Amino acid sequence: MTVSAPHHSAVQCVSIALDQRSYDIHIGPGLLSSPDSWHGLPKAACALIVSNELVAPLYLQSLQAQLGAHYARVEFVQLPDGEQHKDWASLNLIFDHLLARAADRKTVLFALGGGVIGDMTGFAAAIYMRGVPFVQVPTTLLAQVDSSVGGKTAINHPLGKNMIGAFYQPERVIADLDTLDTLPQRELAAGLAEVIKYGPIADGDFLTWIEVNLDALLARDKSALAYAVKRCCEIKAWVVGQDEREQGLRAILNFGHTFGHAIETGMGYGQWLHGEAVGCGMVMAADLSVRKGLMPAAFLPRLRELIERAGLPVRAPRLGAERYLELMRVDKKAEGGEIRFVLIEALGRAGMHGAPDALVAEVLAAHCE
Ligand code: NAD
Ligand code: GLY
């Protein structure tokens, strides 16, 4: 199977269908500096770009130049970089800036960065003056294939990942593939974890496509990246269009996340990248799927090999089974203290399942360092 994408210079569009909250995801190279990306957004006197000290020097000027044609004032606030700063203190920097400049309720926020900036800007937009419009401009692979799409916004709490947040949809997503050129290789690999996720949960053929095209993705081949980002966004659009607020189906997007969030929280935010924790979490969730008799044994080595080839860790940190179980009981999918896992039921199909603590402990013992 080869890349079946159009030439990589083409701009592709995926729509999220949510009635009056519908919007488009634009995917392609050069979008940041293309005037077409910024037409037709809500009118306002003021736009506020939210970014950080790593991304702003790379892409802020381009965005400012484009937005200057649409807004009388283009403001900028810089947040500290990193998952450990996805908290109230950083969120307040956005509100401090908005209020100090008397930004009104039409002000449009622009999230320029990875998932951390996107989640925080989205949450700020959801609650500033009870809601202002915002636009996602994702600059990591992870943000382009997952976090900028679907309206989940949040900050972390010391006791749990993404525990304080809101569902709040952006006006548009502009995924400029050229921004991936400057991404460190470790961050590219972290994004590939979320790309891989979409195969087992929704599209077995896509899993095969990733296996065949992984080297091209790792080498940042633009055609391969364009196809991967588009296919992931299509799958996410299909899921979110049916279950925006995660009453059921949307939980499948959390494959690997129950173990993964426990790693992130247990190690301290920022130690393991989100994508690294999800990759390793998928190995454990695949094993649990096999141990529960849902999947044939061969599924585990197949998925583990792909995750390893992507450059991601497949051995989990040794936190102790009790600590893992304690952390996983704080997961948003837990019900009445019972941990719920997204498990694979067939290639391309996932569902929610409980598991006895003893079985989970066996999985942890098999995969912890
Ligand atoms: P991140 O936002 O921390 O970005 C990774 C690193 O890359 C940061 O240091 C960032 O400054 C830097 N960076 C960003 N773009 C760059 C570029 N183009 N060139 C060079 N450096 C660049 O992490 P992430 O992996 O993008 O996102 C992870 C976050 O997303 C987590 O907090 C996770 O919980 C969240 N998330 C949310 C959803 C959702 O649906 N809302 C889904 C998945 C993940
Ligand atoms: N990344 C999980 C979700 O959007 O639901």
Tab-separated table of C-alpha atoms and ligand atoms in Angstrom:
chain	number	residue	atom	x	y	z
A	1	MET	CA	0.000	0.000	0.000
A	2	THR	CA	1.470	3.378	-0.978
A	3	VAL	CA	0.599	6.937	-0.134
A	4	SER	CA	-2.698	7.719	-1.843
A	5	ALA	CA	-2.542	11.430	-1.129
A	6	PRO	CA	-2.830	14.216	-3.680
A	7	HIS	CA	0.365	16.175	-4.357
A	8	HIS	CA	1.472	17.698	-1.089
A	9	SER	CA	1.108	21.281	-2.248
A	10	ALA	CA	-2.691	20.865	-2.319
A	11	VAL	CA	-4.719	22.289	0.562
A	12	GLN	CA	-7.076	19.703	2.004
A	13	CYS	CA	-10.150	20.361	4.075
A	14	VAL	CA	-11.912	18.161	6.637
A	15	SER	CA	-15.204	19.325	8.135
A	16	ILE	CA	-16.428	18.783	11.667
A	17	ALA	CA	-20.215	18.592	11.439
A	18	LEU	CA	-21.785	19.879	14.669
A	19	ASP	CA	-24.778	21.966	13.542
A	20	GLN	CA	-24.132	25.623	14.405
A	21	ARG	CA	-20.748	24.687	15.918
A	22	SER	CA	-19.465	23.136	12.652
A	23	TYR	CA	-16.054	24.173	11.343
A	24	ASP	CA	-13.303	23.263	8.906
A	25	ILE	CA	-9.792	21.944	9.370
A	26	HIS	CA	-7.433	23.251	6.665
A	27	ILE	CA	-4.411	20.992	6.095
A	28	GLY	CA	-1.435	21.799	3.870
A	29	PRO	CA	1.929	23.525	3.545
A	30	GLY	CA	2.285	27.311	3.630
A	31	LEU	CA	-1.092	27.945	5.274
A	32	LEU	CA	0.216	30.278	7.969
A	33	SER	CA	1.324	32.865	5.421
A	34	SER	CA	-1.568	32.317	2.999
A	35	PRO	CA	-4.265	35.056	3.132
A	36	ASP	CA	-6.914	32.426	2.242
A	37	SER	CA	-6.487	30.791	5.654
A	38	TRP	CA	-7.756	33.844	7.541
A	39	HIS	CA	-10.752	35.096	5.562
A	40	GLY	CA	-14.258	34.821	6.973
A	41	LEU	CA	-13.411	34.515	10.669
A	42	PRO	CA	-15.570	36.401	13.227
A	43	LYS	CA	-15.094	40.162	13.008
A	44	ALA	CA	-13.677	41.941	16.042
A	45	ALA	CA	-11.593	44.950	17.020
A	46	CYS	CA	-8.999	42.782	18.695
A	47	ALA	CA	-7.261	39.446	18.145
A	48	LEU	CA	-5.070	37.845	20.808
A	49	ILE	CA	-2.397	35.344	19.790
A	50	VAL	CA	-1.407	32.941	22.576
A	51	SER	CA	1.934	31.161	22.141
A	52	ASN	CA	5.122	30.335	24.030
A	53	GLU	CA	8.824	31.195	24.042
A	54	LEU	CA	9.723	28.342	21.669
A	55	VAL	CA	7.035	28.727	19.026
A	56	ALA	CA	6.649	32.521	18.966
A	57	PRO	CA	10.149	33.251	17.573
A	58	LEU	CA	9.429	30.785	14.743
A	59	TYR	CA	5.906	31.652	13.619
A	60	LEU	CA	4.473	34.683	15.431
A	61	GLN	CA	5.537	37.242	12.822
A	62	SER	CA	3.845	35.349	9.971
A	63	LEU	CA	0.585	35.107	11.882
A	64	GLN	CA	0.699	38.725	13.066
A	65	ALA	CA	1.232	39.895	9.490
A	66	GLN	CA	-1.820	37.966	8.273
A	67	LEU	CA	-4.124	38.949	11.135
A	68	GLY	CA	-3.177	42.613	10.772
A	69	ALA	CA	-5.311	42.671	7.622
A	70	HIS	CA	-8.420	41.677	9.610
A	71	TYR	CA	-8.121	43.150	13.117
A	72	ALA	CA	-7.313	46.724	14.204
A	73	ARG	CA	-5.357	45.377	17.176
A	74	VAL	CA	-3.342	42.136	17.158
A	75	GLU	CA	-2.177	41.402	20.700
A	76	PHE	CA	0.232	38.693	21.844
A	77	VAL	CA	0.669	36.912	25.161
A	78	GLN	CA	3.539	34.509	25.793
A	79	LEU	CA	3.064	31.570	28.160
A	80	PRO	CA	5.840	29.446	29.650
A	81	ASP	CA	6.562	26.300	27.606
A	82	GLY	CA	5.768	22.794	28.792
A	83	GLU	CA	3.177	20.413	30.192
A	84	GLN	CA	4.161	21.413	33.749
A	85	HIS	CA	2.820	24.897	32.979
A	86	LYS	CA	-0.606	23.742	31.784
A	87	ASP	CA	-2.151	25.192	34.929
A	88	TRP	CA	-4.156	28.022	36.526
A	89	ALA	CA	-1.132	30.326	36.723
A	90	SER	CA	-0.573	30.209	32.939
A	91	LEU	CA	-4.289	30.474	32.236
A	92	ASN	CA	-4.422	33.629	34.356
A	93	LEU	CA	-1.701	35.233	32.224
A	94	ILE	CA	-4.208	35.132	29.341
A	95	PHE	CA	-6.965	36.739	31.441
A	96	ASP	CA	-4.523	39.334	32.851
A	97	HIS	CA	-3.614	40.336	29.318
A	98	LEU	CA	-7.208	40.465	28.069
A	99	LEU	CA	-8.501	42.479	31.020
A	100	ALA	CA	-5.556	44.891	31.159
A	101	ARG	CA	-6.354	45.801	27.545
A	102	ALA	CA	-10.130	45.874	28.066
A	103	ALA	CA	-10.587	43.187	25.404
A	104	ASP	CA	-14.317	42.868	24.720
A	105	ARG	CA	-16.422	39.721	24.264
A	106	LYS	CA	-15.912	39.699	20.474
A	107	THR	CA	-12.135	39.331	20.837
A	108	VAL	CA	-10.844	36.319	18.867
A	109	LEU	CA	-8.146	34.148	20.468
A	110	PHE	CA	-5.569	32.335	18.293
A	111	ALA	CA	-3.745	29.317	19.766
A	112	LEU	CA	-0.316	29.159	18.085
A	113	GLY	CA	1.528	26.061	19.309
A	114	GLY	CA	1.142	22.448	20.352
A	115	GLY	CA	-1.529	20.766	22.428
A	116	VAL	CA	-0.584	22.556	25.629
A	117	ILE	CA	-1.142	26.015	24.095
A	118	GLY	CA	-4.244	24.754	22.244
A	119	ASP	CA	-5.879	23.232	25.330
A	120	MET	CA	-5.190	26.306	27.480
A	121	THR	CA	-6.221	28.880	24.855
A	122	GLY	CA	-9.405	26.932	24.171
A	123	PHE	CA	-10.241	26.805	27.877
A	124	ALA	CA	-9.525	30.537	28.250
A	125	ALA	CA	-11.815	31.229	25.259
A	126	ALA	CA	-14.536	29.041	26.798
A	127	ILE	CA	-14.663	31.029	30.039
A	128	TYR	CA	-13.481	34.584	29.268
A	129	MET	CA	-16.665	36.684	29.525
A	130	ARG	CA	-18.531	33.318	29.339
A	131	GLY	CA	-17.142	32.552	25.894
A	132	VAL	CA	-15.262	34.246	23.053
A	133	PRO	CA	-14.358	32.755	19.641
A	134	PHE	CA	-11.022	31.033	19.112
A	135	VAL	CA	-8.971	29.537	16.277
A	136	GLN	CA	-6.549	26.626	16.555
A	137	VAL	CA	-3.202	26.981	14.755
A	138	PRO	CA	-1.539	23.675	15.716
A	139	THR	CA	2.228	23.444	15.177
A	140	THR	CA	2.964	19.914	16.446
A	141	LEU	CA	2.004	16.643	14.757
A	142	LEU	CA	0.100	15.652	17.887
A	143	ALA	CA	-1.919	18.848	17.857
A	144	GLN	CA	-2.635	18.595	14.116
A	145	VAL	CA	-3.936	15.019	14.312
A	146	ASP	CA	-5.737	15.221	17.622
A	147	SER	CA	-5.731	17.983	20.223
A	148	SER	CA	-6.711	20.962	18.019
A	149	VAL	CA	-9.778	19.106	16.740
A	150	GLY	CA	-12.956	18.267	18.624
A	151	GLY	CA	-13.238	20.952	21.284
A	152	LYS	CA	-11.726	19.352	24.377
A	153	THR	CA	-9.993	22.100	26.356
A	154	ALA	CA	-8.401	21.777	29.786
A	155	ILE	CA	-5.659	22.409	32.292
A	156	ASN	CA	-4.060	19.825	34.574
A	157	HIS	CA	-4.549	19.417	38.341
A	158	PRO	CA	-1.692	18.035	40.465
A	159	LEU	CA	-3.927	14.999	41.147
A	160	GLY	CA	-4.974	14.340	37.546
A	161	LYS	CA	-4.420	15.172	33.855
A	162	ASN	CA	-6.881	17.483	32.096
A	163	MET	CA	-9.235	17.387	35.064
A	164	ILE	CA	-10.397	21.022	34.829
A	165	GLY	CA	-11.817	22.003	31.455
A	166	ALA	CA	-14.709	22.443	29.044
A	167	PHE	CA	-16.004	21.241	25.706
A	168	TYR	CA	-15.646	24.297	23.467
A	169	GLN	CA	-15.254	24.170	19.689
A	170	PRO	CA	-12.892	26.420	17.695
A	171	GLU	CA	-14.034	28.509	14.721
A	172	ARG	CA	-11.434	26.905	12.453
A	173	VAL	CA	-8.252	24.818	12.555
A	174	ILE	CA	-5.278	25.828	10.390
A	175	ALA	CA	-2.784	22.939	10.274
A	176	ASP	CA	0.258	24.219	8.353
A	177	LEU	CA	2.409	21.158	7.575
A	178	ASP	CA	5.503	23.351	7.126
A	179	THR	CA	5.538	24.091	10.866
A	180	LEU	CA	6.423	20.420	11.425
A	181	ASP	CA	9.855	21.070	9.832
A	182	THR	CA	11.115	22.648	13.074
A	183	LEU	CA	9.691	20.033	15.436
A	184	PRO	CA	12.295	18.080	17.463
A	185	GLN	CA	12.377	14.372	16.483
A	186	ARG	CA	11.220	13.337	19.975
A	187	GLU	CA	8.085	15.497	19.551
A	188	LEU	CA	7.450	14.072	16.058
A	189	ALA	CA	7.554	10.566	17.541
A	190	ALA	CA	5.164	11.630	20.304
A	191	GLY	CA	2.727	12.799	17.620
A	192	LEU	CA	3.068	9.476	15.812
A	193	ALA	CA	1.685	7.729	18.903
A	194	GLU	CA	-1.650	9.505	18.392
A	195	VAL	CA	-1.480	8.771	14.629
A	196	ILE	CA	-0.981	5.054	15.351
A	197	LYS	CA	-3.895	5.152	17.825
A	198	TYR	CA	-6.445	5.763	15.052
A	199	GLY	CA	-5.644	2.456	13.326
A	200	PRO	CA	-6.624	-0.100	15.964
A	201	ILE	CA	-9.642	1.906	17.179
A	202	ALA	CA	-11.185	2.786	13.817
A	203	ASP	CA	-9.377	1.696	10.644
A	204	GLY	CA	-7.339	-1.503	10.272
A	205	ASP	CA	-6.247	-0.495	6.737
A	206	PHE	CA	-4.842	2.756	8.124
A	207	LEU	CA	-2.783	0.737	10.627
A	208	THR	CA	-1.293	-1.186	7.697
A	209	TRP	CA	-0.697	2.096	5.833
A	210	ILE	CA	1.227	3.463	8.828
A	211	GLU	CA	3.335	0.295	9.022
A	212	VAL	CA	4.247	0.635	5.335
A	213	ASN	CA	4.825	4.412	5.420
A	214	LEU	CA	6.387	4.863	8.863
A	215	ASP	CA	9.860	5.609	7.498
A	216	ALA	CA	8.424	8.323	5.240
A	217	LEU	CA	6.577	9.830	8.199
A	218	LEU	CA	9.747	9.762	10.317
A	219	ALA	CA	11.605	11.469	7.447
A	220	ARG	CA	8.831	14.143	7.359
A	221	ASP	CA	7.822	13.373	3.790
A	222	LYS	CA	5.125	16.003	3.172
A	223	SER	CA	2.844	13.723	1.135
A	224	ALA	CA	2.896	11.067	3.843
A	225	LEU	CA	2.304	13.661	6.579
A	226	ALA	CA	-0.523	15.251	4.594
A	227	TYR	CA	-2.260	11.905	4.193
A	228	ALA	CA	-1.770	10.941	7.860
A	229	VAL	CA	-3.044	14.270	9.217
A	230	LYS	CA	-6.052	14.174	6.903
A	231	ARG	CA	-6.976	10.553	7.692
A	232	CYS	CA	-6.656	11.132	11.458
A	233	CYS	CA	-8.806	14.261	11.246
A	234	GLU	CA	-11.412	12.385	9.181
A	235	ILE	CA	-11.622	9.658	11.822
A	236	LYS	CA	-11.778	12.196	14.631
A	237	ALA	CA	-14.492	14.131	12.735
A	238	TRP	CA	-16.498	10.904	12.374
A	239	VAL	CA	-16.251	10.197	16.108
A	240	VAL	CA	-16.825	13.757	17.389
A	241	GLY	CA	-19.704	14.286	14.947
A	242	GLN	CA	-21.570	11.430	16.674
A	243	ASP	CA	-20.549	12.062	20.271
A	244	GLU	CA	-19.254	15.588	20.890
A	245	ARG	CA	-19.396	15.431	24.711
A	246	GLU	CA	-18.159	11.859	25.206
A	247	GLN	CA	-21.348	10.163	26.292
A	248	GLY	CA	-20.093	6.943	24.682
A	249	LEU	CA	-18.242	6.446	21.376
A	250	ARG	CA	-15.774	9.339	21.814
A	251	ALA	CA	-14.070	7.467	24.649
A	252	ILE	CA	-12.385	5.229	22.019
A	253	LEU	CA	-10.051	8.171	21.288
A	254	ASN	CA	-8.595	7.462	24.714
A	255	PHE	CA	-7.045	4.116	23.718
A	256	GLY	CA	-3.814	3.854	25.740
A	257	HIS	CA	-4.670	6.973	27.750
A	258	THR	CA	-5.737	5.330	31.033
A	259	PHE	CA	-2.280	3.811	31.506
A	260	GLY	CA	-0.718	6.845	29.777
A	261	HIS	CA	-2.263	9.512	32.007
A	262	ALA	CA	-1.126	7.485	35.054
A	263	ILE	CA	2.454	7.576	33.720
A	264	GLU	CA	2.291	11.342	33.081
A	265	THR	CA	0.796	12.218	36.461
A	266	GLY	CA	2.835	9.636	38.373
A	267	MET	CA	6.157	10.756	36.889
A	268	GLY	CA	5.339	14.479	37.164
A	269	TYR	CA	4.006	16.491	34.213
A	270	GLY	CA	6.590	17.026	31.487
A	271	GLN	CA	8.849	14.062	32.350
A	272	TRP	CA	7.244	11.704	29.854
A	273	LEU	CA	5.742	13.477	26.828
A	274	HIS	CA	2.005	12.919	26.437
A	275	GLY	CA	2.524	10.967	23.202
A	276	GLU	CA	5.246	8.818	24.780
A	277	ALA	CA	2.941	7.913	27.658
A	278	VAL	CA	0.099	7.157	25.234
A	279	GLY	CA	2.370	4.960	23.084
A	280	CYS	CA	3.480	2.913	26.065
A	281	GLY	CA	-0.108	2.921	27.378
A	282	MET	CA	-1.309	1.442	24.068
A	283	VAL	CA	1.132	-1.453	24.474
A	284	MET	CA	-0.381	-2.218	27.884
A	285	ALA	CA	-3.961	-1.737	26.660
A	286	ALA	CA	-3.190	-4.072	23.721
A	287	ASP	CA	-1.913	-6.665	26.189
A	288	LEU	CA	-5.048	-6.277	28.304
A	289	SER	CA	-7.163	-6.742	25.152
A	290	VAL	CA	-5.299	-10.000	24.494
A	291	ARG	CA	-5.484	-11.216	28.117
A	292	LYS	CA	-9.237	-10.589	28.142
A	293	GLY	CA	-9.570	-12.771	25.030
A	294	LEU	CA	-10.745	-9.927	22.797
A	295	MET	CA	-7.756	-9.988	20.418
A	296	PRO	CA	-5.412	-12.736	19.148
A	297	ALA	CA	-1.980	-12.884	20.824
A	298	ALA	CA	-0.217	-11.632	17.656
A	299	PHE	CA	-1.824	-8.192	18.042
A	300	LEU	CA	0.463	-7.259	20.964
A	301	PRO	CA	3.858	-7.750	19.241
A	302	ARG	CA	2.507	-6.156	16.052
A	303	LEU	CA	1.496	-2.949	17.816
A	304	ARG	CA	4.534	-2.915	20.125
A	305	GLU	CA	6.906	-3.230	17.148
A	306	LEU	CA	5.263	-0.304	15.348
A	307	ILE	CA	5.404	1.903	18.448
A	308	GLU	CA	9.053	0.986	18.989
A	309	ARG	CA	9.901	1.676	15.315
A	310	ALA	CA	8.348	5.133	15.734
A	311	GLY	CA	11.039	5.812	18.356
A	312	LEU	CA	8.720	5.626	21.354
A	313	PRO	CA	9.365	3.898	24.688
A	314	VAL	CA	7.537	0.595	25.175
A	315	ARG	CA	8.632	-0.126	28.769
A	316	ALA	CA	6.637	1.723	31.434
A	317	PRO	CA	8.214	3.392	34.474
A	318	ARG	CA	8.190	1.365	37.695
A	319	LEU	CA	5.653	3.255	39.834
A	320	GLY	CA	4.317	0.138	41.565
A	321	ALA	CA	0.984	-1.533	40.789
A	322	GLU	CA	-0.797	0.080	43.754
A	323	ARG	CA	0.245	3.575	42.657
A	324	TYR	CA	-0.823	2.876	39.048
A	325	LEU	CA	-4.222	1.652	40.221
A	326	GLU	CA	-4.644	4.682	42.500
A	327	LEU	CA	-3.792	7.058	39.646
A	328	MET	CA	-6.069	5.272	37.181
A	329	ARG	CA	-9.049	5.539	39.562
A	330	VAL	CA	-8.860	9.355	39.082
A	331	ASP	CA	-9.224	8.896	35.291
A	332	LYS	CA	-12.294	10.633	33.811
A	333	LYS	CA	-13.579	7.318	32.439
A	334	ALA	CA	-13.623	5.688	35.912
A	335	GLU	CA	-17.127	5.050	37.229
A	336	GLY	CA	-17.772	4.670	40.968
A	337	GLY	CA	-14.086	3.898	41.516
A	338	GLU	CA	-14.032	1.192	38.814
A	339	ILE	CA	-11.339	1.768	36.220
A	340	ARG	CA	-12.618	1.585	32.610
A	341	PHE	CA	-10.232	0.782	29.755
A	342	VAL	CA	-10.555	1.319	26.021
A	343	LEU	CA	-9.761	-2.114	24.619
A	344	ILE	CA	-9.520	-3.352	21.046
A	345	GLU	CA	-12.262	-5.825	20.106
A	346	ALA	CA	-11.261	-6.313	16.450
A	347	LEU	CA	-8.851	-4.405	14.214
A	348	GLY	CA	-10.641	-1.091	13.673
A	349	ARG	CA	-13.102	-1.493	16.542
A	350	ALA	CA	-12.754	-0.540	20.217
A	351	GLY	CA	-15.025	-0.561	23.277
A	352	MET	CA	-15.013	0.177	27.009
A	353	HIS	CA	-14.209	-2.653	29.422
A	354	GLY	CA	-13.542	-3.142	33.116
A	355	ALA	CA	-10.793	-5.486	34.337
A	356	PRO	CA	-10.013	-7.044	37.725
A	357	ASP	CA	-7.143	-5.313	39.572
A	358	ALA	CA	-5.200	-8.599	39.568
A	359	LEU	CA	-5.295	-8.787	35.753
A	360	VAL	CA	-4.228	-5.143	35.433
A	361	ALA	CA	-1.387	-5.864	37.867
A	362	GLU	CA	-0.258	-8.748	35.608
A	363	VAL	CA	-0.155	-6.370	32.639
A	364	LEU	CA	1.820	-3.813	34.662
A	365	ALA	CA	4.273	-6.478	35.803
A	366	ALA	CA	4.836	-7.543	32.186
A	367	HIS	CA	5.553	-4.046	30.863
A	368	CYS	CA	7.154	-2.047	33.677
A	369	GLU	CA	10.940	-1.592	33.720
B	1	NAD	P1	3.323	20.644	23.520
B	1	NAD	O1	2.232	21.596	23.274
B	1	NAD	O2	4.008	20.710	24.839
B	1	NAD	O3	4.383	20.795	22.342
B	1	NAD	C1	5.539	20.017	22.360
B	1	NAD	C2	6.822	20.855	22.359
B	1	NAD	O4	7.078	21.291	21.028
B	1	NAD	C3	6.754	22.105	23.206
B	1	NAD	O5	8.012	22.361	23.757
B	1	NAD	C4	6.400	23.178	22.169
B	1	NAD	O6	6.747	24.479	22.570
B	1	NAD	C5	7.208	22.714	20.994
B	1	NAD	N1	6.739	23.114	19.677
B	1	NAD	C6	5.464	23.244	19.260
B	1	NAD	N2	5.426	23.454	17.949
B	1	NAD	C7	6.701	23.474	17.512
B	1	NAD	C8	7.307	23.652	16.240
B	1	NAD	N3	6.570	23.764	15.143
B	1	NAD	N4	8.651	23.630	16.162
B	1	NAD	C9	9.404	23.435	17.278
B	1	NAD	N5	8.883	23.247	18.505
B	1	NAD	C10	7.556	23.265	18.616
B	1	NAD	O7	2.825	19.122	23.351
B	1	NAD	P2	1.887	18.395	22.285
B	1	NAD	O8	2.445	17.052	22.138
B	1	NAD	O9	1.666	19.219	21.085
B	1	NAD	O10	0.491	18.319	23.047
B	1	NAD	C11	0.353	17.573	24.230
B	1	NAD	C12	-0.825	18.122	25.014
B	1	NAD	O11	-2.012	17.957	24.251
B	1	NAD	C13	-1.055	17.425	26.332
B	1	NAD	O12	-1.284	18.386	27.340
B	1	NAD	C14	-2.296	16.595	26.097
B	1	NAD	O13	-3.049	16.396	27.270
B	1	NAD	C15	-3.034	17.450	25.098
B	1	NAD	N6	-3.983	16.707	24.262
B	1	NAD	C16	-5.246	17.206	24.144
B	1	NAD	C17	-6.155	16.590	23.330
B	1	NAD	C18	-7.524	17.193	23.125
B	1	NAD	O14	-8.381	16.545	22.530
B	1	NAD	N7	-7.752	18.414	23.566
B	1	NAD	C19	-5.792	15.429	22.618
B	1	NAD	C20	-4.495	14.941	22.760
B	1	NAD	C21	-3.595	15.595	23.581
B	2	GLY	N1	-8.114	13.067	22.467
B	2	GLY	C1	-9.312	12.539	22.994
B	2	GLY	C2	-10.534	13.237	22.510
B	2	GLY	O1	-10.457	14.217	21.815
B	2	GLY	O2	-11.606	12.831	22.855
